[in-house]
Every structure is written in structure tokens, then in C-alpha cells.
Amino acid sequence: MDNENEIIEEKYGILPDMDWLPIEQLIIDGTYQRDIKGRRSENNIIKIMETFSWSKFAPLTVNDNQNGTFSVIDGQHRLEAIKRLGDIKNVPCYIIPGETIQQQAKTFTETNQNRVCVNNFDLYKAKLASGDKEAVRLNDFCLMHDLIVSPNGSIPNRPNIVLAINTFKKLLRTNRENDLDFAVGIIKQAFPALNGQYRSDLVVYLADANKKYGTRFNRQAIINALRISGNADMLHRKAVNARSIDRSISHQSHYERILNNEYNRQYKLLKAK
């Protein structure tokens, strides 16, 4: 075993240790560590405290300073939360053998740069598996309408894949299922064979139109307007371009103006028949 470790250490560096360390021995080196006095950091610390359990606590990565203290390289927010809880004296740590400040700073940078952030789609899958009510409600809605939440957030390769999960969740959370139902129905009719049509700005436009106008909103006119416009991505780009010229109003306001103009034109054509 010693020979195996020697071979591994020769290839990858000295093996770290794992141990429970007293929190009073853990220090923060301001030379390279971030400032945690901001609102985002404070919210993160409070969230760790409010939901604390060992099953969700990842060990801190620390450097052995060879003087009875250990510099925290990764886990500063977790350590601060532990300190504020007040009744925990020792924390699990991944102990890197003594490094210089420069080496510690490099380890800190590489640890944070190489970290893959959990995206909304990964969170949705995890929450659905855990039985989270909001995730389950979104899943049920999608199943009812033959939709599938994108498994990874990539551009869908077939119709009926949902990317705008935050918009869907917000509409369901605010009890606007009927508005979302209307939006999904229109998109299906307008673009039955196109991929990537469940964009947030289009879903919001249609849901808001249904809420504001109800049955007075002409279904065929908006379907014709969407088809004439090309697809959801082309509409999105038109609004982005308009916003780059006039930033006095929001992207969504530009989007509404563009689509409303085409809707009114299609409505008049239908009435003239």
C-alpha cells in the first residue's frame, strides 16, 4: 500500500488527509480569500444556517500551516455559518499539506474556476426526485400537455421541449395555470413541428394576453401573426434588436409592440373576409 501511495504521490502530489478540526484553528487569509460582507454572501450564509444538516455539509478544503492553524481555501461561507450556529465545535476538513500563500491562492482560484455550477435544469431534476411540490406541479402540467422539460438546458432537437422552466414555474406558482394552458395551446397550433418554441418572452406574452383580454383575444389572429413572424427565436431577435436601438423600454415591451402590430394586422385581415 505504501508503494502504491508513493507512486500516486509522485504522479499527483502528496496525498491530503481527512480530519475533524476545531473551528478555532481555522483561519481566513484575506490575501486571496473573497470578502463575505456582501448581500449575496450574507444570504448564502443564512440559507446554510437555516437548512443545516451534516448530510448536506461538504468538508472544508484547508491548508495545513504547520503551526497549529489551517487556512480555509474552500468553504468560507460554510465555516461562517457554523460559527454563527454556535453549538458546533469541530468540522470535517480535507487537509492539503503545507502550501505557500501563492500555492494556496492558486488552489483557491482553480477550485472555483473548475467548479461546475448546478443549473436550473439540474435543480429541477433533483427537486422532482425529492418530491418538491413546485417541481411536481410543473412535471404534472408538462405531462398533461405532452411537454418535456429539457434534461440539460441544451437547445431541443424536437418539438415540445420546455426551456423556460422558471417562467412556467412562476405562472403556476401564481395560480395562472389557465393562462399558461392558453399559451401552450397557441404555441402548439402555431408551430407544431418546430423545436425550441417555448421561449420565455413568447409564453409571457400569450399568458398576459389571455389574462388581459380572455375570449376577446382572437386565437386565429395570433396564430397567423406567429406564423408570419417566422418562429419564436426570430421574434426574440427582433425584440433584442429593437431594445439595442431604444433602451427606454424593456425587452418584453418591445416584444409586445412587435407582436401586437402583426396581430392587429392579421385581425383586420380576418375581419375583412
PDB file of C-alpha atoms in Angstrom:
ATOM      1  CA  MET A   1       0.000   0.000   0.000  1.00  0.00           C
ATOM      2  CA  ASP A   2       2.854   2.383   0.847  1.00  0.00           C
ATOM      3  CA  ASN A   3       4.415   1.727  -2.552  1.00  0.00           C
ATOM      4  CA  GLU A   4       1.084   2.421  -4.251  1.00  0.00           C
ATOM      5  CA  ASN A   5       0.764   5.715  -2.366  1.00  0.00           C
ATOM      6  CA  GLU A   6       4.295   6.686  -3.300  1.00  0.00           C
ATOM      7  CA  ILE A   7       3.535   6.100  -6.979  1.00  0.00           C
ATOM      8  CA  ILE A   8       0.319   8.105  -6.733  1.00  0.00           C
ATOM      9  CA  GLU A   9       2.042  10.936  -4.855  1.00  0.00           C
ATOM     10  CA  GLU A  10       4.839  11.054  -7.389  1.00  0.00           C
ATOM     11  CA  LYS A  11       2.258  11.472 -10.139  1.00  0.00           C
ATOM     12  CA  TYR A  12      -0.347  13.724  -8.444  1.00  0.00           C
ATOM     13  CA  GLY A  13       1.338  15.282  -5.416  1.00  0.00           C
ATOM     14  CA  ILE A  14       1.286  14.490  -1.688  1.00  0.00           C
ATOM     15  CA  LEU A  15      -1.914  12.813  -0.544  1.00  0.00           C
ATOM     16  CA  PRO A  16      -4.158  15.027   1.608  1.00  0.00           C
ATOM     17  CA  ASP A  17      -5.621  13.950   4.947  1.00  0.00           C
ATOM     18  CA  MET A  18      -9.197  13.987   6.248  1.00  0.00           C
ATOM     19  CA  ASP A  19      -9.967  15.016   9.820  1.00  0.00           C
ATOM     20  CA  TRP A  20     -12.372  16.868  12.122  1.00  0.00           C
ATOM     21  CA  LEU A  21     -10.727  20.128  13.110  1.00  0.00           C
ATOM     22  CA  PRO A  22     -11.652  22.621  15.868  1.00  0.00           C
ATOM     23  CA  ILE A  23     -13.139  25.761  14.301  1.00  0.00           C
ATOM     24  CA  GLU A  24     -10.835  27.990  16.382  1.00  0.00           C
ATOM     25  CA  GLN A  25      -7.877  26.553  14.451  1.00  0.00           C
ATOM     26  CA  LEU A  26      -9.375  27.543  11.084  1.00  0.00           C
ATOM     27  CA  ILE A  27      -8.380  30.941   9.720  1.00  0.00           C
ATOM     28  CA  ILE A  28      -9.256  33.041   6.674  1.00  0.00           C
ATOM     29  CA  ASP A  29      -6.351  34.524   4.745  1.00  0.00           C
ATOM     30  CA  GLY A  30      -7.501  37.825   3.241  1.00  0.00           C
ATOM     31  CA  THR A  31      -4.595  37.740   0.793  1.00  0.00           C
ATOM     32  CA  TYR A  32      -6.635  35.653  -1.624  1.00  0.00           C
ATOM     33  CA  GLN A  33      -9.985  34.921   0.039  1.00  0.00           C
ATOM     34  CA  ARG A  34     -13.110  36.787  -1.062  1.00  0.00           C
ATOM     35  CA  ASP A  35     -14.934  39.305   1.115  1.00  0.00           C
ATOM     36  CA  ILE A  36     -18.150  37.803   2.501  1.00  0.00           C
ATOM     37  CA  LYS A  37     -19.712  41.032   3.742  1.00  0.00           C
ATOM     38  CA  GLY A  38     -21.938  41.483   0.665  1.00  0.00           C
ATOM     39  CA  ARG A  39     -25.657  40.751   0.498  1.00  0.00           C
ATOM     40  CA  ARG A  40     -25.220  37.673  -1.685  1.00  0.00           C
ATOM     41  CA  SER A  41     -22.741  36.130   0.736  1.00  0.00           C
ATOM     42  CA  GLU A  42     -24.941  37.007   3.710  1.00  0.00           C
ATOM     43  CA  ASN A  43     -27.956  35.349   2.074  1.00  0.00           C
ATOM     44  CA  ASN A  44     -25.855  32.263   1.335  1.00  0.00           C
ATOM     45  CA  ILE A  45     -24.683  32.032   4.963  1.00  0.00           C
ATOM     46  CA  ILE A  46     -28.222  32.432   6.303  1.00  0.00           C
ATOM     47  CA  LYS A  47     -29.504  29.739   3.939  1.00  0.00           C
ATOM     48  CA  ILE A  48     -26.793  27.312   5.101  1.00  0.00           C
ATOM     49  CA  MET A  49     -27.745  28.014   8.720  1.00  0.00           C
ATOM     50  CA  GLU A  50     -31.485  27.632   8.148  1.00  0.00           C
ATOM     51  CA  THR A  51     -31.168  24.316   6.305  1.00  0.00           C
ATOM     52  CA  PHE A  52     -28.111  22.933   8.065  1.00  0.00           C
ATOM     53  CA  SER A  53     -27.642  19.185   8.347  1.00  0.00           C
ATOM     54  CA  TRP A  54     -24.495  17.088   8.118  1.00  0.00           C
ATOM     55  CA  SER A  55     -25.879  15.207   5.115  1.00  0.00           C
ATOM     56  CA  LYS A  56     -25.663  18.447   3.088  1.00  0.00           C
ATOM     57  CA  PHE A  57     -22.362  19.688   4.526  1.00  0.00           C
ATOM     58  CA  ALA A  58     -19.316  19.257   2.285  1.00  0.00           C
ATOM     59  CA  PRO A  59     -15.939  19.139   4.077  1.00  0.00           C
ATOM     60  CA  LEU A  60     -13.890  22.326   4.022  1.00  0.00           C
ATOM     61  CA  THR A  61     -10.686  22.337   1.997  1.00  0.00           C
ATOM     62  CA  VAL A  62      -7.906  23.713   4.210  1.00  0.00           C
ATOM     63  CA  ASN A  63      -4.158  24.196   4.107  1.00  0.00           C
ATOM     64  CA  ASP A  64      -2.000  22.902   6.969  1.00  0.00           C
ATOM     65  CA  ASN A  65       0.039  25.940   8.004  1.00  0.00           C
ATOM     66  CA  GLN A  66       2.337  23.730  10.102  1.00  0.00           C
ATOM     67  CA  ASN A  67       1.803  25.938  13.162  1.00  0.00           C
ATOM     68  CA  GLY A  68      -1.432  24.595  14.601  1.00  0.00           C
ATOM     69  CA  THR A  69      -3.639  26.653  12.278  1.00  0.00           C
ATOM     70  CA  PHE A  70      -5.299  25.806   8.975  1.00  0.00           C
ATOM     71  CA  SER A  71      -6.171  28.306   6.228  1.00  0.00           C
ATOM     72  CA  VAL A  72      -9.581  27.749   4.648  1.00  0.00           C
ATOM     73  CA  ILE A  73      -9.180  27.531   0.882  1.00  0.00           C
ATOM     74  CA  ASP A  74     -12.732  26.468   0.051  1.00  0.00           C
ATOM     75  CA  GLY A  75     -15.703  26.672   2.415  1.00  0.00           C
ATOM     76  CA  GLN A  76     -15.572  30.148   3.934  1.00  0.00           C
ATOM     77  CA  HIS A  77     -19.370  30.577   3.856  1.00  0.00           C
ATOM     78  CA  ARG A  78     -19.888  27.148   5.430  1.00  0.00           C
ATOM     79  CA  LEU A  79     -17.416  27.983   8.206  1.00  0.00           C
ATOM     80  CA  GLU A  80     -19.106  31.311   8.951  1.00  0.00           C
ATOM     81  CA  ALA A  81     -22.492  29.576   9.136  1.00  0.00           C
ATOM     82  CA  ILE A  82     -21.064  27.001  11.553  1.00  0.00           C
ATOM     83  CA  LYS A  83     -19.633  29.763  13.736  1.00  0.00           C
ATOM     84  CA  ARG A  84     -22.973  31.571  13.875  1.00  0.00           C
ATOM     85  CA  LEU A  85     -24.853  28.404  14.795  1.00  0.00           C
ATOM     86  CA  GLY A  86     -22.719  28.424  17.916  1.00  0.00           C
ATOM     87  CA  ASP A  87     -23.037  24.831  19.089  1.00  0.00           C
ATOM     88  CA  ILE A  88     -20.661  23.044  16.697  1.00  0.00           C
ATOM     89  CA  LYS A  89     -17.022  22.884  17.742  1.00  0.00           C
ATOM     90  CA  ASN A  90     -15.416  20.713  15.045  1.00  0.00           C
ATOM     91  CA  VAL A  91     -15.918  20.418  11.283  1.00  0.00           C
ATOM     92  CA  PRO A  92     -14.792  17.836   8.726  1.00  0.00           C
ATOM     93  CA  CYS A  93     -11.864  19.062   6.649  1.00  0.00           C
ATOM     94  CA  TYR A  94      -9.916  17.968   3.593  1.00  0.00           C
ATOM     95  CA  ILE A  95      -6.363  18.881   4.609  1.00  0.00           C
ATOM     96  CA  ILE A  96      -3.827  19.827   1.983  1.00  0.00           C
ATOM     97  CA  PRO A  97      -0.180  19.562   3.133  1.00  0.00           C
ATOM     98  CA  GLY A  98       1.596  22.873   3.755  1.00  0.00           C
ATOM     99  CA  GLU A  99       1.493  25.217   0.785  1.00  0.00           C
ATOM    100  CA  THR A 100       2.840  28.729   0.362  1.00  0.00           C
ATOM    101  CA  ILE A 101       0.397  31.635   0.147  1.00  0.00           C
ATOM    102  CA  GLN A 102       0.948  31.675  -3.611  1.00  0.00           C
ATOM    103  CA  GLN A 103       0.150  27.969  -3.865  1.00  0.00           C
ATOM    104  CA  GLN A 104      -2.946  28.392  -1.681  1.00  0.00           C
ATOM    105  CA  ALA A 105      -4.160  31.256  -3.867  1.00  0.00           C
ATOM    106  CA  LYS A 106      -3.651  29.134  -6.972  1.00  0.00           C
ATOM    107  CA  THR A 107      -5.565  26.235  -5.402  1.00  0.00           C
ATOM    108  CA  PHE A 108      -8.377  28.642  -4.439  1.00  0.00           C
ATOM    109  CA  THR A 109      -8.568  30.028  -7.993  1.00  0.00           C
ATOM    110  CA  GLU A 110      -8.520  26.639  -9.684  1.00  0.00           C
ATOM    111  CA  THR A 111     -11.076  25.190  -7.241  1.00  0.00           C
ATOM    112  CA  ASN A 112     -13.556  27.972  -8.040  1.00  0.00           C
ATOM    113  CA  GLN A 113     -12.816  28.229 -11.765  1.00  0.00           C
ATOM    114  CA  ASN A 114     -13.202  24.496 -12.360  1.00  0.00           C
ATOM    115  CA  ARG A 115     -16.382  24.159 -10.342  1.00  0.00           C
ATOM    116  CA  VAL A 116     -19.425  23.282 -12.458  1.00  0.00           C
ATOM    117  CA  CYS A 117     -22.386  25.290 -11.228  1.00  0.00           C
ATOM    118  CA  VAL A 118     -25.674  23.492 -10.827  1.00  0.00           C
ATOM    119  CA  ASN A 119     -28.080  24.924 -13.401  1.00  0.00           C
ATOM    120  CA  ASN A 120     -31.857  25.280 -13.202  1.00  0.00           C
ATOM    121  CA  PHE A 121     -32.416  22.059 -15.107  1.00  0.00           C
ATOM    122  CA  ASP A 122     -30.222  20.014 -12.764  1.00  0.00           C
ATOM    123  CA  LEU A 123     -32.000  21.601  -9.792  1.00  0.00           C
ATOM    124  CA  TYR A 124     -35.386  20.800 -11.294  1.00  0.00           C
ATOM    125  CA  LYS A 125     -34.485  17.122 -11.722  1.00  0.00           C
ATOM    126  CA  ALA A 126     -33.182  16.914  -8.167  1.00  0.00           C
ATOM    127  CA  LYS A 127     -36.223  18.700  -6.739  1.00  0.00           C
ATOM    128  CA  LEU A 128     -38.593  16.492  -8.728  1.00  0.00           C
ATOM    129  CA  ALA A 129     -36.846  13.381  -7.402  1.00  0.00           C
ATOM    130  CA  SER A 130     -37.135  14.753  -3.858  1.00  0.00           C
ATOM    131  CA  GLY A 131     -40.883  15.359  -4.225  1.00  0.00           C
ATOM    132  CA  ASP A 132     -40.670  19.166  -4.204  1.00  0.00           C
ATOM    133  CA  LYS A 133     -44.242  20.432  -4.684  1.00  0.00           C
ATOM    134  CA  GLU A 134     -43.379  23.116  -7.243  1.00  0.00           C
ATOM    135  CA  ALA A 135     -41.300  20.711  -9.340  1.00  0.00           C
ATOM    136  CA  VAL A 136     -44.013  18.055  -9.164  1.00  0.00           C
ATOM    137  CA  ARG A 137     -46.647  20.591 -10.238  1.00  0.00           C
ATOM    138  CA  LEU A 138     -44.542  21.627 -13.231  1.00  0.00           C
ATOM    139  CA  ASN A 139     -43.954  17.995 -14.162  1.00  0.00           C
ATOM    140  CA  ASP A 140     -47.675  17.211 -13.914  1.00  0.00           C
ATOM    141  CA  PHE A 141     -48.536  20.196 -16.102  1.00  0.00           C
ATOM    142  CA  CYS A 142     -45.998  19.140 -18.723  1.00  0.00           C
ATOM    143  CA  LEU A 143     -47.233  15.550 -18.746  1.00  0.00           C
ATOM    144  CA  MET A 144     -50.807  16.792 -19.190  1.00  0.00           C
ATOM    145  CA  HIS A 145     -49.765  18.816 -22.245  1.00  0.00           C
ATOM    146  CA  ASP A 146     -47.334  16.295 -23.729  1.00  0.00           C
ATOM    147  CA  LEU A 147     -44.354  18.509 -22.908  1.00  0.00           C
ATOM    148  CA  ILE A 148     -40.942  17.578 -21.529  1.00  0.00           C
ATOM    149  CA  VAL A 149     -38.625  19.813 -19.522  1.00  0.00           C
ATOM    150  CA  SER A 150     -35.241  19.918 -21.217  1.00  0.00           C
ATOM    151  CA  PRO A 151     -32.995  17.427 -19.385  1.00  0.00           C
ATOM    152  CA  ASN A 152     -29.919  19.662 -19.554  1.00  0.00           C
ATOM    153  CA  GLY A 153     -30.899  23.091 -20.861  1.00  0.00           C
ATOM    154  CA  SER A 154     -29.481  22.458 -24.328  1.00  0.00           C
ATOM    155  CA  ILE A 155     -31.278  23.509 -27.491  1.00  0.00           C
ATOM    156  CA  PRO A 156     -34.024  20.913 -28.013  1.00  0.00           C
ATOM    157  CA  ASN A 157     -33.849  18.604 -31.010  1.00  0.00           C
ATOM    158  CA  ARG A 158     -37.582  18.053 -31.217  1.00  0.00           C
ATOM    159  CA  PRO A 159     -40.838  19.930 -30.541  1.00  0.00           C
ATOM    160  CA  ASN A 160     -42.495  20.194 -27.139  1.00  0.00           C
ATOM    161  CA  ILE A 161     -39.280  20.553 -25.147  1.00  0.00           C
ATOM    162  CA  VAL A 162     -39.512  23.268 -22.474  1.00  0.00           C
ATOM    163  CA  LEU A 163     -36.570  25.558 -21.771  1.00  0.00           C
ATOM    164  CA  ALA A 164     -38.447  28.374 -19.999  1.00  0.00           C
ATOM    165  CA  ILE A 165     -38.907  26.439 -16.763  1.00  0.00           C
ATOM    166  CA  ASN A 166     -38.677  29.494 -14.494  1.00  0.00           C
ATOM    167  CA  THR A 167     -41.479  31.190 -16.445  1.00  0.00           C
ATOM    168  CA  PHE A 168     -43.606  28.042 -16.285  1.00  0.00           C
ATOM    169  CA  LYS A 169     -42.996  27.717 -12.536  1.00  0.00           C
ATOM    170  CA  LYS A 170     -43.799  31.372 -11.884  1.00  0.00           C
ATOM    171  CA  LEU A 171     -47.104  31.190 -13.759  1.00  0.00           C
ATOM    172  CA  LEU A 172     -48.087  28.011 -11.924  1.00  0.00           C
ATOM    173  CA  ARG A 173     -46.947  29.421  -8.582  1.00  0.00           C
ATOM    174  CA  THR A 174     -49.149  32.488  -9.062  1.00  0.00           C
ATOM    175  CA  ASN A 175     -52.169  30.335  -9.950  1.00  0.00           C
ATOM    176  CA  ARG A 176     -52.143  31.259 -13.621  1.00  0.00           C
ATOM    177  CA  GLU A 177     -52.414  27.728 -14.947  1.00  0.00           C
ATOM    178  CA  ASN A 178     -55.240  28.755 -17.311  1.00  0.00           C
ATOM    179  CA  ASP A 179     -53.045  31.466 -18.837  1.00  0.00           C
ATOM    180  CA  LEU A 180     -50.156  29.027 -19.235  1.00  0.00           C
ATOM    181  CA  ASP A 181     -52.522  26.467 -20.721  1.00  0.00           C
ATOM    182  CA  PHE A 182     -53.634  29.053 -23.291  1.00  0.00           C
ATOM    183  CA  ALA A 183     -50.032  29.947 -24.160  1.00  0.00           C
ATOM    184  CA  VAL A 184     -49.036  26.308 -24.647  1.00  0.00           C
ATOM    185  CA  GLY A 185     -52.093  25.641 -26.824  1.00  0.00           C
ATOM    186  CA  ILE A 186     -51.331  28.598 -29.108  1.00  0.00           C
ATOM    187  CA  ILE A 187     -47.672  27.648 -29.485  1.00  0.00           C
ATOM    188  CA  LYS A 188     -48.596  24.079 -30.354  1.00  0.00           C
ATOM    189  CA  GLN A 189     -51.012  25.240 -33.031  1.00  0.00           C
ATOM    190  CA  ALA A 190     -48.697  27.874 -34.468  1.00  0.00           C
ATOM    191  CA  PHE A 191     -45.511  25.791 -34.502  1.00  0.00           C
ATOM    192  CA  PRO A 192     -46.487  22.115 -34.318  1.00  0.00           C
ATOM    193  CA  ALA A 193     -43.239  20.813 -35.839  1.00  0.00           C
ATOM    194  CA  LEU A 194     -40.665  23.416 -34.773  1.00  0.00           C
ATOM    195  CA  ASN A 195     -38.124  22.977 -31.990  1.00  0.00           C
ATOM    196  CA  GLY A 196     -37.405  25.481 -29.246  1.00  0.00           C
ATOM    197  CA  GLN A 197     -40.645  27.473 -29.373  1.00  0.00           C
ATOM    198  CA  TYR A 198     -41.334  27.626 -25.625  1.00  0.00           C
ATOM    199  CA  ARG A 199     -39.327  30.798 -25.091  1.00  0.00           C
ATOM    200  CA  SER A 200     -39.989  32.857 -22.003  1.00  0.00           C
ATOM    201  CA  ASP A 201     -40.928  36.078 -23.817  1.00  0.00           C
ATOM    202  CA  LEU A 202     -43.466  34.307 -26.040  1.00  0.00           C
ATOM    203  CA  VAL A 203     -45.013  32.367 -23.166  1.00  0.00           C
ATOM    204  CA  VAL A 204     -45.290  35.556 -21.082  1.00  0.00           C
ATOM    205  CA  TYR A 205     -46.822  37.486 -23.994  1.00  0.00           C
ATOM    206  CA  LEU A 206     -49.509  34.878 -24.611  1.00  0.00           C
ATOM    207  CA  ALA A 207     -50.256  34.295 -20.919  1.00  0.00           C
ATOM    208  CA  ASP A 208     -50.612  38.028 -20.286  1.00  0.00           C
ATOM    209  CA  ALA A 209     -52.796  38.475 -23.361  1.00  0.00           C
ATOM    210  CA  ASN A 210     -55.129  35.752 -22.144  1.00  0.00           C
ATOM    211  CA  LYS A 211     -55.285  37.291 -18.676  1.00  0.00           C
ATOM    212  CA  LYS A 212     -55.987  40.773 -20.044  1.00  0.00           C
ATOM    213  CA  TYR A 213     -58.351  40.013 -22.942  1.00  0.00           C
ATOM    214  CA  GLY A 214     -59.695  36.492 -22.375  1.00  0.00           C
ATOM    215  CA  THR A 215     -62.051  35.414 -25.157  1.00  0.00           C
ATOM    216  CA  ARG A 216     -61.724  38.830 -26.820  1.00  0.00           C
ATOM    217  CA  PHE A 217     -58.204  37.849 -27.880  1.00  0.00           C
ATOM    218  CA  ASN A 218     -58.630  36.324 -31.340  1.00  0.00           C
ATOM    219  CA  ARG A 219     -56.993  32.918 -31.372  1.00  0.00           C
ATOM    220  CA  GLN A 220     -56.654  32.595 -35.130  1.00  0.00           C
ATOM    221  CA  ALA A 221     -55.249  36.099 -35.484  1.00  0.00           C
ATOM    222  CA  ILE A 222     -52.420  35.436 -33.046  1.00  0.00           C
ATOM    223  CA  ILE A 223     -51.660  32.052 -34.623  1.00  0.00           C
ATOM    224  CA  ASN A 224     -51.450  33.718 -38.041  1.00  0.00           C
ATOM    225  CA  ALA A 225     -49.287  36.504 -36.575  1.00  0.00           C
ATOM    226  CA  LEU A 226     -46.851  33.980 -35.094  1.00  0.00           C
ATOM    227  CA  ARG A 227     -46.589  32.017 -38.322  1.00  0.00           C
ATOM    228  CA  ILE A 228     -45.993  35.188 -40.353  1.00  0.00           C
ATOM    229  CA  SER A 229     -43.293  36.224 -37.854  1.00  0.00           C
ATOM    230  CA  GLY A 230     -41.366  33.025 -38.563  1.00  0.00           C
ATOM    231  CA  ASN A 231     -40.704  31.421 -35.177  1.00  0.00           C
ATOM    232  CA  ALA A 232     -40.106  32.242 -31.520  1.00  0.00           C
ATOM    233  CA  ASP A 233     -36.386  32.761 -31.996  1.00  0.00           C
ATOM    234  CA  MET A 234     -36.870  35.275 -34.832  1.00  0.00           C
ATOM    235  CA  LEU A 235     -39.356  37.228 -32.706  1.00  0.00           C
ATOM    236  CA  HIS A 236     -36.893  37.212 -29.818  1.00  0.00           C
ATOM    237  CA  ARG A 237     -34.102  38.571 -32.021  1.00  0.00           C
ATOM    238  CA  LYS A 238     -36.349  41.341 -33.371  1.00  0.00           C
ATOM    239  CA  ALA A 239     -37.071  42.451 -29.811  1.00  0.00           C
ATOM    240  CA  VAL A 240     -33.367  42.279 -28.911  1.00  0.00           C
ATOM    241  CA  ASN A 241     -32.501  44.454 -31.908  1.00  0.00           C
ATOM    242  CA  ALA A 242     -35.257  46.939 -31.063  1.00  0.00           C
ATOM    243  CA  ARG A 243     -34.007  47.126 -27.486  1.00  0.00           C
ATOM    244  CA  SER A 244     -30.462  47.857 -28.678  1.00  0.00           C
ATOM    245  CA  ILE A 245     -31.829  50.904 -30.513  1.00  0.00           C
ATOM    246  CA  ASP A 246     -34.260  52.070 -27.833  1.00  0.00           C
ATOM    247  CA  ARG A 247     -33.360  51.125 -24.265  1.00  0.00           C
ATOM    248  CA  SER A 248     -36.043  53.331 -22.718  1.00  0.00           C
ATOM    249  CA  ILE A 249     -38.404  50.341 -22.542  1.00  0.00           C
ATOM    250  CA  SER A 250     -37.847  46.708 -21.644  1.00  0.00           C
ATOM    251  CA  HIS A 251     -37.221  43.767 -23.942  1.00  0.00           C
ATOM    252  CA  GLN A 252     -40.694  42.435 -23.173  1.00  0.00           C
ATOM    253  CA  SER A 253     -42.305  45.789 -24.068  1.00  0.00           C
ATOM    254  CA  HIS A 254     -40.554  45.793 -27.448  1.00  0.00           C
ATOM    255  CA  TYR A 255     -41.634  42.186 -27.926  1.00  0.00           C
ATOM    256  CA  GLU A 256     -45.258  43.046 -27.210  1.00  0.00           C
ATOM    257  CA  ARG A 257     -45.201  46.009 -29.585  1.00  0.00           C
ATOM    258  CA  ILE A 258     -43.758  43.917 -32.435  1.00  0.00           C
ATOM    259  CA  LEU A 259     -46.198  41.063 -31.995  1.00  0.00           C
ATOM    260  CA  ASN A 260     -49.192  43.322 -31.304  1.00  0.00           C
ATOM    261  CA  ASN A 261     -48.607  45.118 -34.603  1.00  0.00           C
ATOM    262  CA  GLU A 262     -48.692  41.853 -36.515  1.00  0.00           C
ATOM    263  CA  TYR A 263     -51.648  40.581 -34.501  1.00  0.00           C
ATOM    264  CA  ASN A 264     -53.673  43.729 -35.328  1.00  0.00           C
ATOM    265  CA  ARG A 265     -52.840  43.360 -38.991  1.00  0.00           C
ATOM    266  CA  GLN A 266     -53.925  39.711 -39.022  1.00  0.00           C
ATOM    267  CA  TYR A 267     -57.074  40.553 -37.067  1.00  0.00           C
ATOM    268  CA  LYS A 268     -58.115  43.133 -39.671  1.00  0.00           C
ATOM    269  CA  LEU A 269     -57.466  40.666 -42.481  1.00  0.00           C
ATOM    270  CA  LEU A 270     -59.708  38.089 -40.815  1.00  0.00           C
ATOM    271  CA  LYS A 271     -62.468  40.643 -40.271  1.00  0.00           C
ATOM    272  CA  ALA A 272     -62.300  41.724 -43.900  1.00  0.00           C
ATOM    273  CA  LYS A 273     -63.037  38.222 -45.171  1.00  0.00           C
TER     274      LYS A 273
END
